[in-house]
Amino acid sequence: MKGFLTEWPKNIFGSITFDLMSGKKKVLVAPLNWGLGHATRCIPIIRELISQGVEVILAAEEHPKALLQREYPKLEFIDLSGYDVTYPSSGNMAVHMIKLMPRILNGVKKEGEQLNKAIDDFGIDGVISDNRFGLYSNRVPTVFITHQVMIKSPYAESILQKLNRRFIRKFDHCWIPDFEGTENLSGDLSHKYKLTESARFIGPLSRFSKDEKEPDAYKYDVIAVISGPEPQRTLFQHIVTTELEINNIKALMVLGKASIHQDIQQEKITMKSHLKADELQDAINKSRIVVARSGYSTIMDLATLGKSAILIPTPGQTEQEYLAQYHYERGHYFTVEQDRFDLDEALDQMDRFKGIKSDTNATLLKQAVTEFIQTL
């Protein structure tokens, strides 16, 4: 009999037997592969799941997978193919996405097929999807995480809103990483339209923790966090490097390449391919000014740390352009278009922009996770 049991495939018998013995529930956490922000904001969710005794399995690919593997080397990973989305070197991202809609919908369908297989193979009890539209199921409880309840677009915004809402409603829960009410970080993106019945605000999500102590001395004048999809990521890197060299400023550049190891010293500029969460927080705290994209995860991180910043939206990405303008008008962060970026001029403006301090309110996240676990 013992020999017979060992012949069972591990992913059918072994893992399920282990779960029954351990009593742990298994939750799949899957961030979207559009930049690193979706992966970084999953970190506090992963921490909370683990603290509440859940076994976490991660599904990701490329740079998000590499980032999470460096943070959680002992967790199990599933390769999950993306939507094969290309990014325009110029032009409007929202319009480009409309053109790619058939490809995206096909990717959503494939995600659902991969999820069903993962549920069978790994005995998954629940799913938390960060903006991956295909990871809903009638077999296990599912959560959809988004700050974009509405999608900013110069064209067909109402149509996109209805389509987005239709997909969100396929999930059992919708978690919005922001605060309810007027004092919020996402503006219209999460507060303009009526929410679905399953939606709730869980507070901003940041991999960082608040540090009230100011450093005795700054190590860097500027830290530049390079991120986003190609080809704009590399173009952004070149522009920022040139501005730092022209201004002869002591700076650290974090290149957003979690899958490689690179450490380069160029006179006053230090370049690192990637830093783990605690290392990046320390580097930001020891830098006078942050230069970064205006992605929502970056804004949540900045708000948690209370840092001032120069935000440069990815050209054509309407979400980042909106967020940059939203916080500029409120005096939080200085913003400038990529092709007009002049570091010396931007630094002259920084006295007017002091950043924003926002408590992540871990209680909201803890409550949401606790209630989700109870449904498994």
mmCIF file of C-alpha atoms in Angstrom:
data_model
loop_
_atom_site.group_PDB
_atom_site.id
_atom_site.type_symbol
_atom_site.label_atom_id
_atom_site.label_comp_id
_atom_site.label_asym_id
_atom_site.label_seq_id
_atom_site.Cartn_x
_atom_site.Cartn_y
_atom_site.Cartn_z
ATOM 1 C CA MET A 1 0.000 0.000 0.000
ATOM 2 C CA LYS A 2 2.848 2.369 0.825
ATOM 3 C CA GLY A 3 4.340 1.843 -2.610
ATOM 4 C CA PHE A 4 0.991 2.576 -4.226
ATOM 5 C CA LEU A 5 0.642 5.920 -2.425
ATOM 6 C CA THR A 6 4.101 7.072 -3.442
ATOM 7 C CA GLU A 7 3.142 6.516 -7.070
ATOM 8 C CA TRP A 8 0.498 9.283 -6.874
ATOM 9 C CA PRO A 9 1.579 12.520 -8.578
ATOM 10 C CA LYS A 10 2.759 14.979 -5.949
ATOM 11 C CA ASN A 11 0.634 17.841 -7.227
ATOM 12 C CA ILE A 12 -2.535 15.743 -6.913
ATOM 13 C CA PHE A 13 -2.016 13.816 -3.668
ATOM 14 C CA GLY A 14 1.058 15.041 -1.811
ATOM 15 C CA SER A 15 0.256 18.746 -1.559
ATOM 16 C CA ILE A 16 -3.408 18.184 -0.634
ATOM 17 C CA THR A 17 -2.469 15.639 2.047
ATOM 18 C CA PHE A 18 0.047 18.094 3.491
ATOM 19 C CA ASP A 19 -2.599 20.819 3.628
ATOM 20 C CA LEU A 20 -5.004 18.550 5.503
ATOM 21 C CA MET A 21 -2.295 17.706 8.017
ATOM 22 C CA SER A 22 -1.113 21.310 8.461
ATOM 23 C CA GLY A 23 -4.589 22.838 8.517
ATOM 24 C CA LYS A 24 -3.318 25.822 6.538
ATOM 25 C CA LYS A 25 -5.338 27.433 3.797
ATOM 26 C CA LYS A 26 -3.593 28.170 0.498
ATOM 27 C CA VAL A 27 -4.043 31.550 -1.148
ATOM 28 C CA LEU A 28 -2.706 32.453 -4.561
ATOM 29 C CA VAL A 29 -1.485 36.067 -4.896
ATOM 30 C CA ALA A 30 -0.967 37.256 -8.472
ATOM 31 C CA PRO A 31 0.168 40.779 -9.494
ATOM 32 C CA LEU A 32 -0.138 42.150 -13.012
ATOM 33 C CA ASN A 33 3.092 42.391 -14.998
ATOM 34 C CA TRP A 34 2.871 46.071 -16.003
ATOM 35 C CA GLY A 35 5.834 47.600 -14.227
ATOM 36 C CA LEU A 36 6.764 46.630 -10.682
ATOM 37 C CA GLY A 37 4.112 48.584 -8.787
ATOM 38 C CA HIS A 38 1.497 45.838 -8.776
ATOM 39 C CA ALA A 39 4.057 43.447 -7.290
ATOM 40 C CA THR A 40 5.412 45.852 -4.663
ATOM 41 C CA ARG A 41 1.972 46.728 -3.315
ATOM 42 C CA CYS A 42 1.204 43.030 -2.908
ATOM 43 C CA ILE A 43 4.007 42.774 -0.335
ATOM 44 C CA PRO A 44 1.965 44.095 2.639
ATOM 45 C CA ILE A 45 -0.870 41.749 1.636
ATOM 46 C CA ILE A 46 1.514 38.788 1.544
ATOM 47 C CA ARG A 47 2.877 39.793 4.955
ATOM 48 C CA GLU A 48 -0.608 39.963 6.434
ATOM 49 C CA LEU A 49 -1.659 36.608 4.963
ATOM 50 C CA ILE A 50 1.438 34.923 6.379
ATOM 51 C CA SER A 51 0.937 36.572 9.785
ATOM 52 C CA GLN A 52 -2.585 35.125 9.864
ATOM 53 C CA GLY A 53 -1.320 31.601 9.220
ATOM 54 C CA VAL A 54 -2.054 31.302 5.504
ATOM 55 C CA GLU A 55 0.227 29.487 3.076
ATOM 56 C CA VAL A 56 0.903 31.878 0.195
ATOM 57 C CA ILE A 57 1.620 30.826 -3.372
ATOM 58 C CA LEU A 58 2.726 33.516 -5.806
ATOM 59 C CA ALA A 59 1.947 33.706 -9.512
ATOM 60 C CA ALA A 60 3.993 36.122 -11.594
ATOM 61 C CA GLU A 61 6.416 36.415 -14.480
ATOM 62 C CA GLU A 62 9.499 38.345 -15.544
ATOM 63 C CA HIS A 63 10.502 41.321 -13.352
ATOM 64 C CA PRO A 64 7.588 41.069 -10.865
ATOM 65 C CA LYS A 65 8.475 37.399 -10.300
ATOM 66 C CA ALA A 66 12.147 38.258 -9.803
ATOM 67 C CA LEU A 67 11.259 41.022 -7.329
ATOM 68 C CA LEU A 68 8.974 38.821 -5.250
ATOM 69 C CA GLN A 69 11.438 35.916 -5.324
ATOM 70 C CA ARG A 70 14.071 38.193 -3.783
ATOM 71 C CA GLU A 71 11.610 39.238 -1.071
ATOM 72 C CA TYR A 72 10.188 35.738 -0.497
ATOM 73 C CA PRO A 73 12.731 33.129 -1.657
ATOM 74 C CA LYS A 74 11.044 30.299 0.293
ATOM 75 C CA LEU A 75 7.544 30.724 -1.165
ATOM 76 C CA GLU A 76 6.258 28.585 -4.005
ATOM 77 C CA PHE A 77 5.885 30.273 -7.401
ATOM 78 C CA ILE A 78 3.706 29.566 -10.394
ATOM 79 C CA ASP A 79 4.546 30.949 -13.820
ATOM 80 C CA LEU A 80 1.512 32.821 -15.083
ATOM 81 C CA SER A 81 1.614 34.222 -18.604
ATOM 82 C CA GLY A 82 0.546 37.814 -19.124
ATOM 83 C CA TYR A 83 -1.492 39.604 -21.756
ATOM 84 C CA ASP A 84 1.442 40.130 -24.158
ATOM 85 C CA VAL A 85 0.756 43.854 -24.199
ATOM 86 C CA THR A 86 3.063 46.180 -26.108
ATOM 87 C CA TYR A 87 3.606 49.796 -25.137
ATOM 88 C CA PRO A 88 3.711 52.723 -27.559
ATOM 89 C CA SER A 89 6.933 54.708 -27.799
ATOM 90 C CA SER A 90 4.682 57.714 -28.356
ATOM 91 C CA GLY A 91 0.974 58.451 -28.384
ATOM 92 C CA ASN A 92 -1.825 57.798 -25.935
ATOM 93 C CA MET A 93 -1.697 54.576 -23.914
ATOM 94 C CA ALA A 94 -5.475 54.370 -23.442
ATOM 95 C CA VAL A 95 -6.089 54.531 -27.202
ATOM 96 C CA HIS A 96 -3.353 51.931 -27.729
ATOM 97 C CA MET A 97 -5.011 49.657 -25.178
ATOM 98 C CA ILE A 98 -8.342 49.884 -26.998
ATOM 99 C CA LYS A 99 -6.606 48.675 -30.158
ATOM 100 C CA LEU A 100 -5.104 45.767 -28.198
ATOM 101 C CA MET A 101 -8.415 44.764 -26.614
ATOM 102 C CA PRO A 102 -8.778 41.459 -28.564
ATOM 103 C CA ARG A 103 -5.306 40.396 -27.406
ATOM 104 C CA ILE A 104 -6.077 41.390 -23.805
ATOM 105 C CA LEU A 105 -9.385 39.501 -23.793
ATOM 106 C CA ASN A 106 -7.600 36.425 -25.125
ATOM 107 C CA GLY A 107 -5.058 36.773 -22.313
ATOM 108 C CA VAL A 108 -7.883 37.026 -19.773
ATOM 109 C CA LYS A 109 -9.349 33.771 -21.094
ATOM 110 C CA LYS A 110 -5.968 32.019 -20.817
ATOM 111 C CA GLU A 111 -5.583 33.287 -17.252
ATOM 112 C CA GLY A 112 -8.840 31.606 -16.294
ATOM 113 C CA GLU A 113 -7.676 28.314 -17.792
ATOM 114 C CA GLN A 114 -4.350 28.532 -15.935
ATOM 115 C CA LEU A 115 -6.153 29.329 -12.693
ATOM 116 C CA ASN A 116 -8.373 26.254 -12.928
ATOM 117 C CA LYS A 117 -5.303 24.091 -13.443
ATOM 118 C CA ALA A 118 -3.526 25.743 -10.494
ATOM 119 C CA ILE A 119 -6.534 25.144 -8.228
ATOM 120 C CA ASP A 120 -6.379 21.438 -9.095
ATOM 121 C CA ASP A 121 -2.596 21.101 -8.969
ATOM 122 C CA PHE A 122 -1.904 23.047 -5.775
ATOM 123 C CA GLY A 123 -5.141 22.768 -3.810
ATOM 124 C CA ILE A 124 -5.664 26.531 -3.792
ATOM 125 C CA ASP A 125 -8.421 27.765 -1.470
ATOM 126 C CA GLY A 126 -8.584 31.423 -2.528
ATOM 127 C CA VAL A 127 -7.167 33.940 -4.987
ATOM 128 C CA ILE A 128 -6.042 37.566 -4.644
ATOM 129 C CA SER A 129 -5.533 39.146 -8.052
ATOM 130 C CA ASP A 130 -3.929 42.547 -8.470
ATOM 131 C CA ASN A 131 -5.504 43.806 -11.709
ATOM 132 C CA ARG A 132 -5.441 40.405 -13.438
ATOM 133 C CA PHE A 133 -8.941 40.249 -14.873
ATOM 134 C CA GLY A 134 -9.009 36.524 -15.641
ATOM 135 C CA LEU A 135 -8.361 35.201 -12.123
ATOM 136 C CA TYR A 136 -11.968 34.855 -10.990
ATOM 137 C CA SER A 137 -13.577 31.508 -10.249
ATOM 138 C CA ASN A 138 -16.799 29.951 -9.033
ATOM 139 C CA ARG A 139 -14.731 27.253 -7.311
ATOM 140 C CA VAL A 140 -12.903 29.396 -4.713
ATOM 141 C CA PRO A 141 -13.356 32.915 -3.263
ATOM 142 C CA THR A 142 -11.543 35.608 -5.248
ATOM 143 C CA VAL A 143 -10.386 39.192 -4.648
ATOM 144 C CA PHE A 144 -9.642 41.852 -7.269
ATOM 145 C CA ILE A 145 -7.300 44.670 -6.203
ATOM 146 C CA THR A 146 -7.440 47.957 -8.083
ATOM 147 C CA HIS A 147 -7.200 51.696 -7.569
ATOM 148 C CA GLN A 148 -8.645 52.206 -11.050
ATOM 149 C CA VAL A 149 -12.343 51.684 -10.524
ATOM 150 C CA MET A 150 -12.522 54.048 -13.485
ATOM 151 C CA ILE A 151 -10.011 54.113 -16.346
ATOM 152 C CA LYS A 152 -8.899 57.566 -17.444
ATOM 153 C CA SER A 153 -9.166 57.976 -21.197
ATOM 154 C CA PRO A 154 -9.699 60.882 -23.586
ATOM 155 C CA TYR A 155 -11.978 58.639 -25.631
ATOM 156 C CA ALA A 156 -14.734 56.158 -24.785
ATOM 157 C CA GLU A 157 -14.265 56.612 -21.037
ATOM 158 C CA SER A 158 -17.848 55.608 -20.233
ATOM 159 C CA ILE A 159 -17.526 52.436 -22.342
ATOM 160 C CA LEU A 160 -14.270 51.502 -20.627
ATOM 161 C CA GLN A 161 -15.879 52.211 -17.265
ATOM 162 C CA LYS A 162 -18.739 49.794 -17.973
ATOM 163 C CA LEU A 163 -16.359 47.094 -19.242
ATOM 164 C CA ASN A 164 -14.078 47.521 -16.231
ATOM 165 C CA ARG A 165 -17.040 47.338 -13.840
ATOM 166 C CA ARG A 166 -18.330 44.194 -15.546
ATOM 167 C CA PHE A 167 -15.029 42.400 -14.974
ATOM 168 C CA ILE A 168 -14.702 43.596 -11.369
ATOM 169 C CA ARG A 169 -18.138 42.201 -10.553
ATOM 170 C CA LYS A 170 -16.987 38.716 -11.572
ATOM 171 C CA PHE A 171 -14.889 38.645 -8.397
ATOM 172 C CA ASP A 172 -16.294 38.040 -4.921
ATOM 173 C CA HIS A 173 -14.461 41.034 -3.452
ATOM 174 C CA CYS A 174 -12.881 44.252 -4.725
ATOM 175 C CA TRP A 175 -10.203 45.845 -2.563
ATOM 176 C CA ILE A 176 -9.300 49.481 -3.225
ATOM 177 C CA PRO A 177 -5.912 50.554 -1.809
ATOM 178 C CA ASP A 178 -6.914 54.044 -0.734
ATOM 179 C CA PHE A 179 -8.974 55.928 1.822
ATOM 180 C CA GLU A 180 -12.646 56.640 1.457
ATOM 181 C CA GLY A 181 -13.652 60.323 1.426
ATOM 182 C CA THR A 182 -12.062 63.525 0.175
ATOM 183 C CA GLU A 183 -8.616 63.002 1.735
ATOM 184 C CA ASN A 184 -7.417 60.325 -0.632
ATOM 185 C CA LEU A 185 -4.540 59.509 -2.980
ATOM 186 C CA SER A 186 -6.305 58.299 -6.135
ATOM 187 C CA GLY A 187 -8.860 61.039 -6.821
ATOM 188 C CA ASP A 188 -11.336 60.284 -9.602
ATOM 189 C CA LEU A 189 -9.802 56.869 -10.244
ATOM 190 C CA SER A 190 -11.510 55.404 -7.179
ATOM 191 C CA HIS A 191 -13.998 58.060 -6.148
ATOM 192 C CA LYS A 192 -15.807 59.409 -9.217
ATOM 193 C CA TYR A 193 -18.187 56.544 -9.944
ATOM 194 C CA LYS A 194 -20.417 54.430 -7.744
ATOM 195 C CA LEU A 195 -18.585 51.364 -6.473
ATOM 196 C CA THR A 196 -19.649 47.765 -6.958
ATOM 197 C CA GLU A 197 -21.430 46.092 -4.038
ATOM 198 C CA SER A 198 -18.355 44.043 -3.151
ATOM 199 C CA ALA A 199 -15.909 46.989 -3.082
ATOM 200 C CA ARG A 200 -14.218 48.251 0.065
ATOM 201 C CA PHE A 201 -11.363 50.631 0.834
ATOM 202 C CA ILE A 202 -8.422 48.936 2.575
ATOM 203 C CA GLY A 203 -6.117 51.940 2.957
ATOM 204 C CA PRO A 204 -2.972 52.646 0.901
ATOM 205 C CA LEU A 205 -0.636 49.690 0.425
ATOM 206 C CA SER A 206 3.090 50.228 0.817
ATOM 207 C CA ARG A 207 5.994 47.845 1.264
ATOM 208 C CA PHE A 208 7.568 50.559 3.447
ATOM 209 C CA SER A 209 6.945 51.559 7.058
ATOM 210 C CA LYS A 210 6.833 55.079 8.432
ATOM 211 C CA ASP A 211 10.075 56.384 9.918
ATOM 212 C CA GLU A 212 9.593 59.509 12.023
ATOM 213 C CA LYS A 213 13.322 60.036 12.497
ATOM 214 C CA GLU A 214 15.093 62.328 10.033
ATOM 215 C CA PRO A 215 18.628 61.255 9.033
ATOM 216 C CA ASP A 216 21.494 63.199 10.588
ATOM 217 C CA ALA A 217 22.867 63.807 7.091
ATOM 218 C CA TYR A 218 21.719 62.945 3.596
ATOM 219 C CA LYS A 219 23.845 60.453 1.686
ATOM 220 C CA TYR A 220 22.435 61.464 -1.708
ATOM 221 C CA ASP A 221 21.026 64.694 -3.093
ATOM 222 C CA VAL A 222 18.714 62.728 -5.386
ATOM 223 C CA ILE A 223 17.486 59.173 -5.614
ATOM 224 C CA ALA A 224 15.993 58.330 -9.007
ATOM 225 C CA VAL A 225 13.703 55.295 -9.079
ATOM 226 C CA ILE A 226 13.456 54.125 -12.673
ATOM 227 C CA SER A 227 10.443 51.994 -13.498
ATOM 228 C CA GLY A 228 7.741 51.219 -16.012
ATOM 229 C CA PRO A 229 7.406 49.337 -19.283
ATOM 230 C CA GLU A 230 9.838 49.426 -22.177
ATOM 231 C CA PRO A 231 10.743 51.332 -24.269
ATOM 232 C CA GLN A 232 9.860 54.212 -21.938
ATOM 233 C CA ARG A 233 11.771 52.791 -18.966
ATOM 234 C CA THR A 234 15.106 52.910 -20.800
ATOM 235 C CA LEU A 235 14.352 56.345 -22.277
ATOM 236 C CA PHE A 236 13.524 57.639 -18.786
ATOM 237 C CA GLN A 237 16.808 56.230 -17.481
ATOM 238 C CA HIS A 238 18.816 57.996 -20.189
ATOM 239 C CA ILE A 239 17.072 61.346 -19.601
ATOM 240 C CA VAL A 240 17.549 61.232 -15.831
ATOM 241 C CA THR A 241 21.201 60.136 -16.154
ATOM 242 C CA THR A 242 21.933 63.058 -18.474
ATOM 243 C CA GLU A 243 20.305 65.563 -16.098
ATOM 244 C CA LEU A 244 22.220 64.215 -13.109
ATOM 245 C CA GLU A 245 25.526 64.415 -15.002
ATOM 246 C CA ILE A 246 24.842 67.976 -16.203
ATOM 247 C CA ASN A 247 24.033 69.146 -12.669
ATOM 248 C CA ASN A 248 26.968 67.262 -11.102
ATOM 249 C CA ILE A 249 24.727 65.914 -8.338
ATOM 250 C CA LYS A 250 25.493 63.047 -6.000
ATOM 251 C CA ALA A 251 22.765 60.567 -6.778
ATOM 252 C CA LEU A 252 21.603 56.986 -6.565
ATOM 253 C CA MET A 253 19.704 55.438 -9.472
ATOM 254 C CA VAL A 254 17.641 52.290 -8.888
ATOM 255 C CA LEU A 255 16.999 50.836 -12.330
ATOM 256 C CA GLY A 256 13.965 48.626 -11.720
ATOM 257 C CA LYS A 257 15.606 45.464 -13.059
ATOM 258 C CA ALA A 258 14.946 42.883 -10.373
ATOM 259 C CA SER A 259 15.971 39.937 -12.558
ATOM 260 C CA ILE A 260 19.615 41.040 -12.911
ATOM 261 C CA HIS A 261 22.372 42.178 -10.545
ATOM 262 C CA GLN A 262 24.132 45.368 -11.531
ATOM 263 C CA ASP A 263 26.141 47.828 -9.436
ATOM 264 C CA ILE A 264 27.886 50.645 -11.317
ATOM 265 C CA GLN A 265 29.705 53.711 -10.008
ATOM 266 C CA GLN A 266 29.978 56.680 -12.396
ATOM 267 C CA GLU A 267 31.721 59.585 -10.648
ATOM 268 C CA LYS A 268 28.897 60.980 -8.460
ATOM 269 C CA ILE A 269 26.196 58.615 -9.733
ATOM 270 C CA THR A 270 25.691 55.156 -8.223
ATOM 271 C CA MET A 271 23.541 52.770 -10.267
ATOM 272 C CA LYS A 272 21.950 49.658 -8.785
ATOM 273 C CA SER A 273 19.722 47.301 -10.739
ATOM 274 C CA HIS A 274 17.421 46.628 -7.775
ATOM 275 C CA LEU A 275 17.108 47.032 -4.026
ATOM 276 C CA LYS A 276 15.008 44.966 -1.652
ATOM 277 C CA ALA A 277 12.218 46.778 0.177
ATOM 278 C CA ASP A 278 14.170 47.528 3.359
ATOM 279 C CA GLU A 279 17.238 48.624 1.374
ATOM 280 C CA LEU A 280 15.196 50.921 -0.868
ATOM 281 C CA GLN A 281 13.403 52.484 2.098
ATOM 282 C CA ASP A 282 16.745 53.215 3.746
ATOM 283 C CA ALA A 283 18.123 54.731 0.523
ATOM 284 C CA ILE A 284 15.048 56.953 0.045
ATOM 285 C CA ASN A 285 15.196 58.157 3.651
ATOM 286 C CA LYS A 286 18.861 59.086 3.141
ATOM 287 C CA SER A 287 18.123 61.050 -0.038
ATOM 288 C CA ARG A 288 16.980 64.667 -0.097
ATOM 289 C CA ILE A 289 14.725 64.419 -3.181
ATOM 290 C CA VAL A 290 13.078 61.531 -5.039
ATOM 291 C CA VAL A 291 12.711 61.491 -8.832
ATOM 292 C CA ALA A 292 10.245 58.873 -10.033
ATOM 293 C CA ARG A 293 7.300 57.994 -12.225
ATOM 294 C CA SER A 294 3.869 59.018 -10.981
ATOM 295 C CA GLY A 295 2.594 55.451 -10.716
ATOM 296 C CA TYR A 296 0.074 54.882 -7.954
ATOM 297 C CA SER A 297 2.259 52.435 -6.014
ATOM 298 C CA THR A 298 5.072 55.002 -6.019
ATOM 299 C CA ILE A 299 2.685 57.645 -4.659
ATOM 300 C CA MET A 300 1.554 55.279 -1.878
ATOM 301 C CA ASP A 301 5.209 54.620 -0.974
ATOM 302 C CA LEU A 302 6.048 58.338 -0.971
ATOM 303 C CA ALA A 303 3.009 59.149 1.180
ATOM 304 C CA THR A 304 3.985 56.468 3.689
ATOM 305 C CA LEU A 305 7.511 57.848 3.992
ATOM 306 C CA GLY A 306 6.419 61.495 3.854
ATOM 307 C CA LYS A 307 9.007 62.312 1.158
ATOM 308 C CA SER A 308 8.914 65.132 -1.365
ATOM 309 C CA ALA A 309 9.389 64.166 -4.984
ATOM 310 C CA ILE A 310 9.616 65.175 -8.616
ATOM 311 C CA LEU A 311 7.122 63.043 -10.546
ATOM 312 C CA ILE A 312 7.505 62.436 -14.278
ATOM 313 C CA PRO A 313 4.552 60.534 -15.775
ATOM 314 C CA THR A 314 5.141 57.949 -18.471
ATOM 315 C CA PRO A 315 4.184 59.696 -21.747
ATOM 316 C CA GLY A 316 0.723 58.680 -22.949
ATOM 317 C CA GLN A 317 -0.228 56.864 -19.733
ATOM 318 C CA THR A 318 -3.368 58.757 -18.816
ATOM 319 C CA GLU A 319 -3.505 57.296 -15.302
ATOM 320 C CA GLN A 320 -0.020 58.578 -14.423
ATOM 321 C CA GLU A 321 -0.661 61.922 -16.101
ATOM 322 C CA TYR A 322 -3.847 62.343 -14.074
ATOM 323 C CA LEU A 323 -2.221 61.353 -10.770
ATOM 324 C CA ALA A 324 0.724 63.691 -11.350
ATOM 325 C CA GLN A 325 -1.590 66.634 -12.049
ATOM 326 C CA TYR A 326 -3.918 65.703 -9.168
ATOM 327 C CA HIS A 327 -1.085 65.868 -6.613
ATOM 328 C CA TYR A 328 0.579 68.872 -8.262
ATOM 329 C CA GLU A 329 -2.604 70.919 -7.870
ATOM 330 C CA ARG A 330 -2.738 69.979 -4.176
ATOM 331 C CA GLY A 331 0.867 71.046 -3.596
ATOM 332 C CA HIS A 332 2.080 67.556 -2.811
ATOM 333 C CA TYR A 333 4.561 66.797 -5.618
ATOM 334 C CA PHE A 334 6.164 68.786 -8.419
ATOM 335 C CA THR A 335 5.520 67.291 -11.834
ATOM 336 C CA VAL A 336 6.898 67.874 -15.320
ATOM 337 C CA GLU A 337 6.538 66.132 -18.667
ATOM 338 C CA GLN A 338 9.362 63.797 -19.609
ATOM 339 C CA ASP A 339 10.505 65.730 -22.695
ATOM 340 C CA ARG A 340 10.552 68.989 -20.685
ATOM 341 C CA PHE A 341 12.398 67.648 -17.647
ATOM 342 C CA ASP A 342 15.108 70.016 -16.448
ATOM 343 C CA LEU A 343 16.453 68.891 -13.074
ATOM 344 C CA ASP A 344 17.896 72.275 -12.104
ATOM 345 C CA GLU A 345 14.558 74.022 -12.736
ATOM 346 C CA ALA A 346 12.656 71.257 -10.947
ATOM 347 C CA LEU A 347 14.848 71.530 -7.843
ATOM 348 C CA ASP A 348 14.173 75.273 -7.735
ATOM 349 C CA GLN A 349 10.451 74.478 -7.407
ATOM 350 C CA MET A 350 10.752 72.029 -4.538
ATOM 351 C CA ASP A 351 10.189 74.552 -1.728
ATOM 352 C CA ARG A 352 6.540 74.715 -2.850
ATOM 353 C CA PHE A 353 5.991 70.946 -2.691
ATOM 354 C CA LYS A 354 6.446 69.260 0.673
ATOM 355 C CA GLY A 355 4.951 65.860 -0.119
ATOM 356 C CA ILE A 356 2.147 64.256 1.839
ATOM 357 C CA LYS A 357 2.135 62.095 4.930
ATOM 358 C CA SER A 358 -0.464 59.356 4.973
ATOM 359 C CA ASP A 359 -0.852 56.540 7.467
ATOM 360 C CA THR A 360 -1.463 53.272 5.629
ATOM 361 C CA ASN A 361 -3.944 52.255 8.367
ATOM 362 C CA ALA A 362 -2.965 48.601 8.683
ATOM 363 C CA THR A 363 -6.218 47.898 10.528
ATOM 364 C CA LEU A 364 -8.251 48.226 7.322
ATOM 365 C CA LEU A 365 -6.052 45.699 5.514
ATOM 366 C CA LYS A 366 -6.018 43.342 8.492
ATOM 367 C CA GLN A 367 -9.818 43.362 8.672
ATOM 368 C CA ALA A 368 -10.178 42.716 4.945
ATOM 369 C CA VAL A 369 -7.723 39.810 5.027
ATOM 370 C CA THR A 370 -9.322 38.313 8.140
ATOM 371 C CA GLU A 371 -12.808 38.405 6.612
ATOM 372 C CA PHE A 372 -11.518 36.942 3.341
ATOM 373 C CA ILE A 373 -9.804 34.045 5.153
ATOM 374 C CA GLN A 374 -13.057 33.274 6.948
ATOM 375 C CA THR A 375 -14.738 32.644 3.569
ATOM 376 C CA LEU A 376 -12.170 30.038 2.464
#
